Amino acid sequence: MKFTKMQGIGNDYVYVNAFEEKIDDPNAVSKFVSDRHFGIGSDGLIMICPSEVADCRMRMFNEDGSEGAMCGNGIRCVGKYAYDHGIVDSLEIDVETKAGIKHLSMTAENGKVVAVTVDMGVPELTSELPEKIHVNGQDLTFTGISVGNPHAIYYVEDVDGLDLEKIGPDFENHERFPDRVNSEFVRVIDREHVQMRVWERGSGETWACGTGATACAVASMMHGLVEDEVEVQLKGGNLQIRWDRESGHVFMTGPAVEVFNGEIDLDALM
């Protein structure tokens, strides 16, 4: 199987051009290629597929093989791959996802995409503002935001000091979230900057999460903590999030990078 390794501020996936390659069991393939010791090493697998309603379709699979609805960093890399590898010839494209069709506006330098703005759609409040919760032996509050997949945002004073490997599973698998949840831990720096770490369902802590950054920015805007455009600082880099309250749509801007290309023998899965 031919593949391309790509990353958006450290959120890395193995990308497969499904216009040319066929994967019979993407759940198993995702678990295999994601393994950083026996596979390629990634946060999951993303397939770039033909679409009947858009320029292409994104299928995204987590490290544990579960299929996700949307990935903000992943879809930026889908746009870059599609343009750089000739699937599309326009810097304005639509990508079909399980969370709906997303519009991408891309910026190119020397014929290669370097940055992508994604229309993330209209966010949905899925909790009280905020809502009380008892988790990991603590009484806390969270704000639930869906941008195609579910997020729970917690405000903390110290983001760096959190032991997410220890506490993350308790937040992900809390009974309040029967389908599990992505958990964001956020510190507001000032009116235009927030810091965030994320524990993603099915993948654990990742260096970045585009939908999570979008959700935490929107939650912070709803609480009146920041302006309607904010920089979200993550372990792998920064994303710009802008909320157009008139249309209700949220826009995420960030980089997309191709790391390397290769081939992998899937017979190891047999």
Coordinates of N, CA and C in Angstrom, one line a residue, residues 30-198:
S30 N -5.7 1.0 10.2 CA -5.4 2.1 11.0 C -4.7 1.7 12.2
K31 N -5.1 0.7 12.9 CA -4.4 0.2 14.1 C -3.0 -0.2 13.8
F32 N -2.8 -0.8 12.6 CA -1.5 -1.3 12.2 C -0.6 -0.2 11.9
V33 N -1.0 0.7 11.0 CA -0.1 1.8 10.6 C 0.2 2.8 11.7
S34 N -0.8 2.9 12.7 CA -0.6 3.9 13.7 C 0.5 3.5 14.7
D35 N 0.7 2.2 14.9 CA 1.7 1.8 15.9 C 3.1 2.3 15.6
R36 N 3.6 3.0 16.6 CA 4.9 3.7 16.4 C 6.1 2.8 16.5
H37 N 5.9 1.5 16.9 CA 7.0 0.6 17.0 C 6.9 -0.5 15.9
F38 N 5.7 -0.9 15.5 CA 5.6 -2.0 14.5 C 5.0 -1.5 13.2
G39 N 4.5 -0.3 13.2 CA 3.9 0.2 11.9 C 4.6 1.4 11.4
I40 N 3.9 2.4 11.0 CA 4.5 3.7 10.5 C 4.6 4.7 11.7
G41 N 3.6 4.8 12.5 CA 3.5 5.7 13.6 C 2.7 6.9 13.2
S42 N 1.5 7.1 13.9 CA 0.6 8.2 13.5 C -0.5 8.2 14.6
D43 N -1.3 9.3 14.5 CA -2.6 9.4 15.3 C -3.7 8.6 14.6
G44 N -3.5 8.1 13.4 CA -4.6 7.3 12.8 C -4.4 7.3 11.3
L45 N -5.4 6.9 10.6 CA -5.4 6.7 9.1 C -6.5 7.6 8.5
I46 N -6.1 8.3 7.4 CA -7.1 9.1 6.7 C -7.1 8.7 5.2
M47 N -8.2 8.3 4.7 CA -8.4 7.9 3.3 C -9.0 9.1 2.5
I48 N -8.4 9.4 1.4 CA -8.9 10.4 0.5 C -9.6 9.7 -0.7
C49 N -10.9 9.8 -0.7 CA -11.8 9.0 -1.5 C -12.5 9.8 -2.6
P50 N -13.0 9.2 -3.6 CA -13.9 9.9 -4.6 C -15.2 10.2 -3.8
S51 N -15.9 11.2 -4.3 CA -17.1 11.7 -3.8 C -18.1 12.0 -4.9
E52 N -19.4 11.8 -4.7 CA -20.4 12.1 -5.6 C -21.0 13.5 -5.4
V53 N -20.6 14.1 -4.2 CA -21.2 15.4 -3.9 C -20.2 16.5 -3.6
A54 N -18.9 16.2 -3.7 CA -17.8 17.1 -3.4 C -16.6 16.8 -4.2
D55 N -15.5 17.5 -4.1 CA -14.3 17.3 -4.8 C -13.7 16.0 -4.4
C56 N -13.8 15.6 -3.1 CA -13.3 14.4 -2.6 C -13.9 14.1 -1.3
R57 N -13.7 12.9 -0.7 CA -14.3 12.5 0.5 C -13.2 12.1 1.5
M58 N -13.3 12.5 2.7 CA -12.3 12.1 3.8 C -13.0 11.1 4.7
R59 N -12.3 9.9 4.9 CA -12.6 9.0 5.9 C -11.5 9.0 6.9
M60 N -11.8 9.2 8.2 CA -10.8 9.3 9.2 C -10.9 8.2 10.3
F61 N -9.8 7.5 10.6 CA -9.8 6.5 11.6 C -8.8 6.8 12.7
N62 N -9.3 6.6 13.9 CA -8.4 6.8 15.0 C -7.4 5.7 15.2
E63 N -6.5 6.0 16.2 CA -5.4 5.0 16.5 C -5.9 3.7 16.9
D64 N -7.1 3.6 17.5 CA -7.7 2.4 18.0 C -8.5 1.7 16.9
G65 N -8.6 2.3 15.7 CA -9.3 1.7 14.6 C -10.8 2.2 14.5
S66 N -11.3 3.0 15.5 CA -12.6 3.5 15.4 C -12.7 4.7 14.3
E67 N -13.8 4.8 13.7 CA -13.9 5.8 12.6 C -14.5 7.1 13.3
G68 N -13.9 8.2 13.0 CA -14.3 9.5 13.4 C -15.1 10.2 12.4
A69 N -15.8 11.3 12.8 CA -16.7 12.0 11.9 C -15.9 13.1 11.2
M70 N -14.9 13.7 11.9 CA -14.3 14.9 11.4 C -12.9 15.1 12.1
C71 N -12.0 15.7 11.4 CA -10.6 16.0 12.0 C -10.2 17.3 11.3
G72 N -10.0 18.3 12.1 CA -9.7 19.6 11.6 C -8.3 19.7 11.0
N73 N -7.3 19.1 11.7 CA -6.0 19.1 11.2 C -5.9 18.2 10.0
G74 N -6.6 17.1 10.1 CA -6.6 16.1 9.0 C -7.1 16.6 7.7
I75 N -8.2 17.4 7.8 CA -8.8 17.8 6.6 C -8.0 18.9 5.9
R76 N -7.2 19.7 6.7 CA -6.3 20.6 6.0 C -5.3 19.8 5.2
C77 N -4.8 18.7 5.7 CA -3.8 17.9 5.0 C -4.5 17.2 3.8
V78 N -5.7 16.9 3.9 CA -6.5 16.3 2.7 C -6.5 17.4 1.6
G79 N -6.8 18.6 1.9 CA -6.8 19.7 0.9 C -5.4 19.8 0.3
K80 N -4.4 19.8 1.1 CA -3.0 20.0 0.5 C -2.7 18.8 -0.4
Y81 N -3.0 17.6 0.1 CA -2.7 16.4 -0.7 C -3.5 16.5 -2.1
A82 N -4.7 16.8 -2.0 CA -5.6 16.8 -3.2 C -5.0 17.8 -4.2
Y83 N -4.6 19.0 -3.8 CA -4.1 20.0 -4.7 C -2.7 19.6 -5.2
D84 N -1.8 19.3 -4.2 CA -0.4 19.0 -4.6 C -0.2 17.8 -5.5
H85 N -1.1 16.8 -5.3 CA -1.0 15.6 -6.1 C -2.0 15.5 -7.3
G86 N -2.6 16.7 -7.6 CA -3.4 16.8 -8.8 C -4.8 16.2 -8.8
I87 N -5.3 15.9 -7.6 CA -6.7 15.4 -7.6 C -7.7 16.6 -7.9
V88 N -7.3 17.8 -7.5 CA -8.0 19.0 -7.8 C -7.1 20.0 -8.4
D89 N -7.6 21.0 -9.0 CA -6.8 22.1 -9.6 C -7.2 23.4 -9.1
S90 N -8.0 23.5 -8.1 CA -8.5 24.8 -7.5 C -8.0 24.9 -6.1
L91 N -7.8 26.1 -5.6 CA -7.4 26.3 -4.2 C -8.7 26.5 -3.4
E92 N -9.9 26.4 -4.0 CA -11.1 26.5 -3.3 C -11.8 25.2 -3.5
I93 N -12.0 24.3 -2.5 CA -12.6 23.0 -2.8 C -13.5 22.6 -1.6
D94 N -14.4 21.6 -1.9 CA -15.3 21.0 -0.9 C -14.9 19.6 -0.6
V95 N -14.9 19.2 0.6 CA -14.5 17.9 1.1 C -15.7 17.3 1.8
E96 N -16.1 16.1 1.4 CA -17.2 15.4 2.1 C -16.6 14.7 3.3
T97 N -17.3 14.8 4.5 CA -17.0 14.1 5.7 C -18.2 13.5 6.3
K98 N -18.1 12.7 7.3 CA -19.2 12.2 8.0 C -19.9 13.3 8.8
A99 N -19.3 14.4 9.0 CA -19.9 15.6 9.6 C -20.4 16.6 8.6
G100 N -20.5 16.2 7.4 CA -21.0 17.1 6.3 C -20.0 17.6 5.4
I101 N -20.3 18.4 4.4 CA -19.4 18.9 3.5 C -18.7 20.2 4.0
K102 N -17.4 20.2 4.0 CA -16.6 21.3 4.5 C -15.9 22.0 3.3
H103 N -15.9 23.4 3.4 CA -15.3 24.2 2.3 C -13.9 24.6 2.8
L104 N -12.9 24.4 1.9 CA -11.5 24.7 2.2 C -11.0 25.8 1.3
S105 N -10.4 26.8 1.8 CA -9.7 27.9 1.1 C -8.2 27.7 1.3
M106 N -7.4 27.5 0.3 CA -6.0 27.1 0.5 C -5.1 28.2 0.0
T107 N -3.9 28.3 0.6 CA -2.9 29.3 0.2 C -1.7 28.5 -0.3
A108 N -1.2 28.8 -1.5 CA -0.1 28.0 -2.1 C 1.1 28.9 -2.3
E109 N 2.3 28.3 -2.2 CA 3.6 29.0 -2.5 C 4.4 28.0 -3.3
N110 N 4.9 28.5 -4.5 CA 5.6 27.7 -5.4 C 4.9 26.4 -5.8
G111 N 3.6 26.6 -6.0 CA 2.8 25.5 -6.5 C 2.4 24.4 -5.4
K112 N 2.7 24.7 -4.1 CA 2.4 23.8 -3.1 C 1.6 24.5 -2.0
V113 N 0.6 23.8 -1.5 CA -0.3 24.4 -0.4 C 0.5 24.5 0.9
V114 N 0.5 25.6 1.5 CA 1.2 25.8 2.8 C 0.2 26.1 4.0
A115 N -0.9 26.6 3.7 CA -1.9 26.9 4.8 C -3.3 26.7 4.2
V116 N -4.2 26.4 5.1 CA -5.6 26.1 4.7 C -6.5 26.7 5.8
T117 N -7.6 27.3 5.3 CA -8.7 27.8 6.1 C -9.9 26.9 5.9
V118 N -10.4 26.3 6.9 CA -11.6 25.4 6.8 C -12.8 26.0 7.4
D119 N -13.9 26.0 6.7 CA -15.2 26.4 7.2 C -15.7 25.2 8.1
M120 N -15.6 25.3 9.4 CA -16.0 24.2 10.3 C -17.5 24.1 10.5
G121 N -18.2 25.0 9.9 CA -19.7 25.0 10.0 C -20.2 25.7 11.3
V122 N -21.4 25.4 11.7 CA -22.0 26.0 12.8 C -21.9 25.1 14.1
P123 N -21.2 25.6 15.1 CA -21.0 24.8 16.3 C -22.3 24.6 17.1
E124 N -22.4 23.5 17.8 CA -23.6 23.2 18.6 C -23.3 23.1 20.0
L125 N -24.0 23.8 20.9 CA -23.8 23.7 22.3 C -24.5 22.4 22.8
T126 N -23.8 21.5 23.5 CA -24.4 20.2 23.8 C -24.4 20.0 25.3
S127 N -24.3 21.1 26.1 CA -24.4 21.0 27.5 C -25.0 22.3 28.1
E128 N -25.1 22.4 29.4 CA -25.4 23.7 30.0 C -24.2 24.6 29.8
L129 N -24.3 25.8 30.1 CA -23.2 26.8 29.9 C -22.8 27.4 31.2
P130 N -21.9 26.8 32.1 CA -21.4 25.4 31.9 C -22.2 24.4 32.6
E131 N -21.8 23.1 32.6 CA -22.5 22.0 33.2 C -21.6 21.4 34.3
K132 N -22.2 21.0 35.4 CA -21.4 20.4 36.5 C -21.2 18.9 36.1
I133 N -20.0 18.4 36.6 CA -19.7 17.0 36.4 C -18.8 16.5 37.5
H134 N -18.9 15.3 37.9 CA -18.0 14.7 38.8 C -17.1 13.7 38.1
V135 N -15.8 13.9 38.0 CA -14.9 13.1 37.2 C -13.6 13.1 37.9
N136 N -12.9 11.9 37.9 CA -11.6 11.8 38.5 C -11.5 12.2 39.9
G137 N -12.6 12.0 40.6 CA -12.7 12.3 42.1 C -12.9 13.8 42.3
Q138 N -13.2 14.6 41.3 CA -13.4 16.0 41.5 C -14.7 16.5 41.0
D139 N -15.2 17.5 41.6 CA -16.4 18.2 41.1 C -15.9 19.4 40.2
L140 N -16.3 19.2 38.9 CA -15.8 20.2 37.9 C -17.0 20.7 37.1
T141 N -16.7 21.6 36.2 CA -17.7 22.1 35.2 C -17.0 21.9 33.8
F142 N -17.9 21.7 32.8 CA -17.4 21.6 31.5 C -18.4 22.3 30.6
T143 N -17.9 22.6 29.4 CA -18.8 23.1 28.3 C -18.8 22.2 27.1
G144 N -19.9 21.7 26.7 CA -20.0 20.7 25.6 C -20.2 21.4 24.3
I145 N -19.4 21.2 23.3 CA -19.5 21.8 22.0 C -19.3 20.7 21.0
S146 N -20.2 20.6 20.0 CA -20.0 19.7 18.9 C -19.7 20.5 17.6
V147 N -18.7 20.1 16.9 CA -18.4 20.6 15.6 C -18.3 19.4 14.6
G148 N -19.2 18.6 14.7 CA -19.3 17.3 14.0 C -18.8 16.1 14.8
N149 N -18.1 16.4 15.8 CA -17.7 15.4 16.8 C -17.8 16.0 18.2
P150 N -17.9 15.2 19.3 CA -18.2 15.8 20.6 C -17.0 16.2 21.4
H151 N -17.1 17.4 22.0 CA -16.0 17.9 22.8 C -16.5 18.4 24.2
A152 N -15.7 18.2 25.2 CA -16.0 18.7 26.5 C -14.8 19.6 26.9
I153 N -15.0 20.9 27.2 CA -14.0 21.8 27.5 C -13.9 22.1 29.0
Y154 N -12.7 22.0 29.6 CA -12.5 22.2 31.0 C -11.5 23.4 31.1
Y155 N -11.8 24.4 32.0 CA -10.8 25.4 32.2 C -10.0 25.1 33.4
V156 N -8.7 25.2 33.3 CA -7.7 24.9 34.3 C -6.7 26.1 34.4
E157 N -6.0 26.1 35.6 CA -5.0 27.1 35.8 C -3.7 26.7 35.3
D158 N -3.4 25.4 35.3 CA -2.1 24.9 34.8 C -2.4 23.8 33.8
V159 N -2.1 24.1 32.5 CA -2.3 23.1 31.5 C -1.1 22.1 31.4
D160 N 0.1 22.7 31.5 CA 1.3 21.9 31.4 C 1.5 20.8 32.4
G161 N 1.0 21.1 33.6 CA 1.2 20.1 34.7 C 0.2 19.0 34.8
L162 N -0.7 18.9 33.9 CA -1.7 17.8 33.9 C -1.1 16.5 33.5
D163 N -1.4 15.4 34.2 CA -1.0 14.1 33.8 C -2.1 13.4 33.0
L164 N -2.1 13.8 31.7 CA -3.2 13.3 30.9 C -3.2 11.8 30.7
E165 N -2.1 11.2 30.6 CA -2.0 9.7 30.5 C -2.7 9.1 31.6
K166 N -2.7 9.7 32.8 CA -3.4 9.1 34.0 C -4.9 9.4 34.0
I167 N -5.2 10.7 33.8 CA -6.6 11.1 34.0 C -7.4 11.1 32.7
G168 N -6.8 11.1 31.6 CA -7.5 11.2 30.3 C -8.6 10.1 30.1
P169 N -8.3 8.9 30.4 CA -9.3 7.8 30.1 C -10.6 8.1 31.0
D170 N -10.4 8.6 32.2 CA -11.6 8.9 33.0 C -12.5 9.9 32.4
F171 N -11.9 10.9 31.8 CA -12.7 12.0 31.1 C -13.3 11.4 29.8
E172 N -12.5 10.7 29.0 CA -13.0 10.1 27.8 C -14.2 9.2 27.9
N173 N -14.2 8.4 29.0 CA -15.1 7.3 29.1 C -16.2 7.6 30.2
H174 N -16.3 8.8 30.6 CA -17.3 9.2 31.7 C -18.7 8.8 31.2
E175 N -19.5 8.4 32.1 CA -20.9 7.9 31.8 C -21.7 9.0 31.2
R176 N -21.4 10.3 31.4 CA -22.1 11.4 30.8 C -22.0 11.4 29.3
F177 N -21.0 10.7 28.8 CA -20.8 10.6 27.3 C -20.8 9.2 26.8
P178 N -21.9 8.7 26.5 CA -22.1 7.2 26.1 C -21.3 6.9 24.9
D179 N -21.0 7.8 24.0 CA -20.2 7.6 22.8 C -18.7 8.0 23.0
R180 N -18.3 8.2 24.2 CA -17.0 8.8 24.6 C -16.9 10.2 24.1
V181 N -15.9 10.9 24.5 CA -15.8 12.4 24.2 C -14.3 12.8 24.1
N182 N -14.1 13.8 23.3 CA -12.8 14.4 23.2 C -12.7 15.5 24.4
S183 N -11.7 15.5 25.1 CA -11.6 16.4 26.3 C -10.5 17.4 26.1
E184 N -10.9 18.7 26.2 CA -9.9 19.8 26.1 C -9.7 20.5 27.4
F185 N -8.4 20.7 27.8 CA -8.1 21.4 29.0 C -7.4 22.7 28.6
V186 N -8.1 23.8 29.1 CA -7.8 25.1 28.5 C -7.4 26.1 29.6
R187 N -6.4 27.0 29.2 CA -6.1 28.1 30.1 C -6.2 29.4 29.2
V188 N -7.0 30.3 29.7 CA -7.1 31.6 28.9 C -6.0 32.5 29.3
I189 N -5.2 32.9 28.3 CA -4.0 33.7 28.5 C -4.4 35.2 28.5
D190 N -5.1 35.6 27.5 CA -5.7 36.9 27.4 C -6.8 36.9 26.4
R191 N -7.3 38.1 26.0 CA -8.5 38.1 25.2 C -8.3 37.6 23.8
E192 N -7.1 37.3 23.4 CA -6.8 36.9 22.0 C -6.0 35.6 22.0
H193 N -5.7 35.0 23.1 CA -4.8 33.8 23.2 C -5.3 32.8 24.2
V194 N -5.4 31.5 23.9 CA -5.7 30.5 24.9 C -4.7 29.4 24.6
Q195 N -4.4 28.6 25.7 CA -3.5 27.4 25.6 C -4.4 26.2 25.9
M196 N -4.1 25.1 25.1 CA -5.0 23.9 25.2 C -4.1 22.7 25.1
R197 N -4.5 21.6 25.8 CA -4.1 20.3 25.6 C -5.3 19.4 25.4
V198 N -5.2 18.3 24.7 CA -6.3 17.6 24.3 C -6.1 16.1 24.6

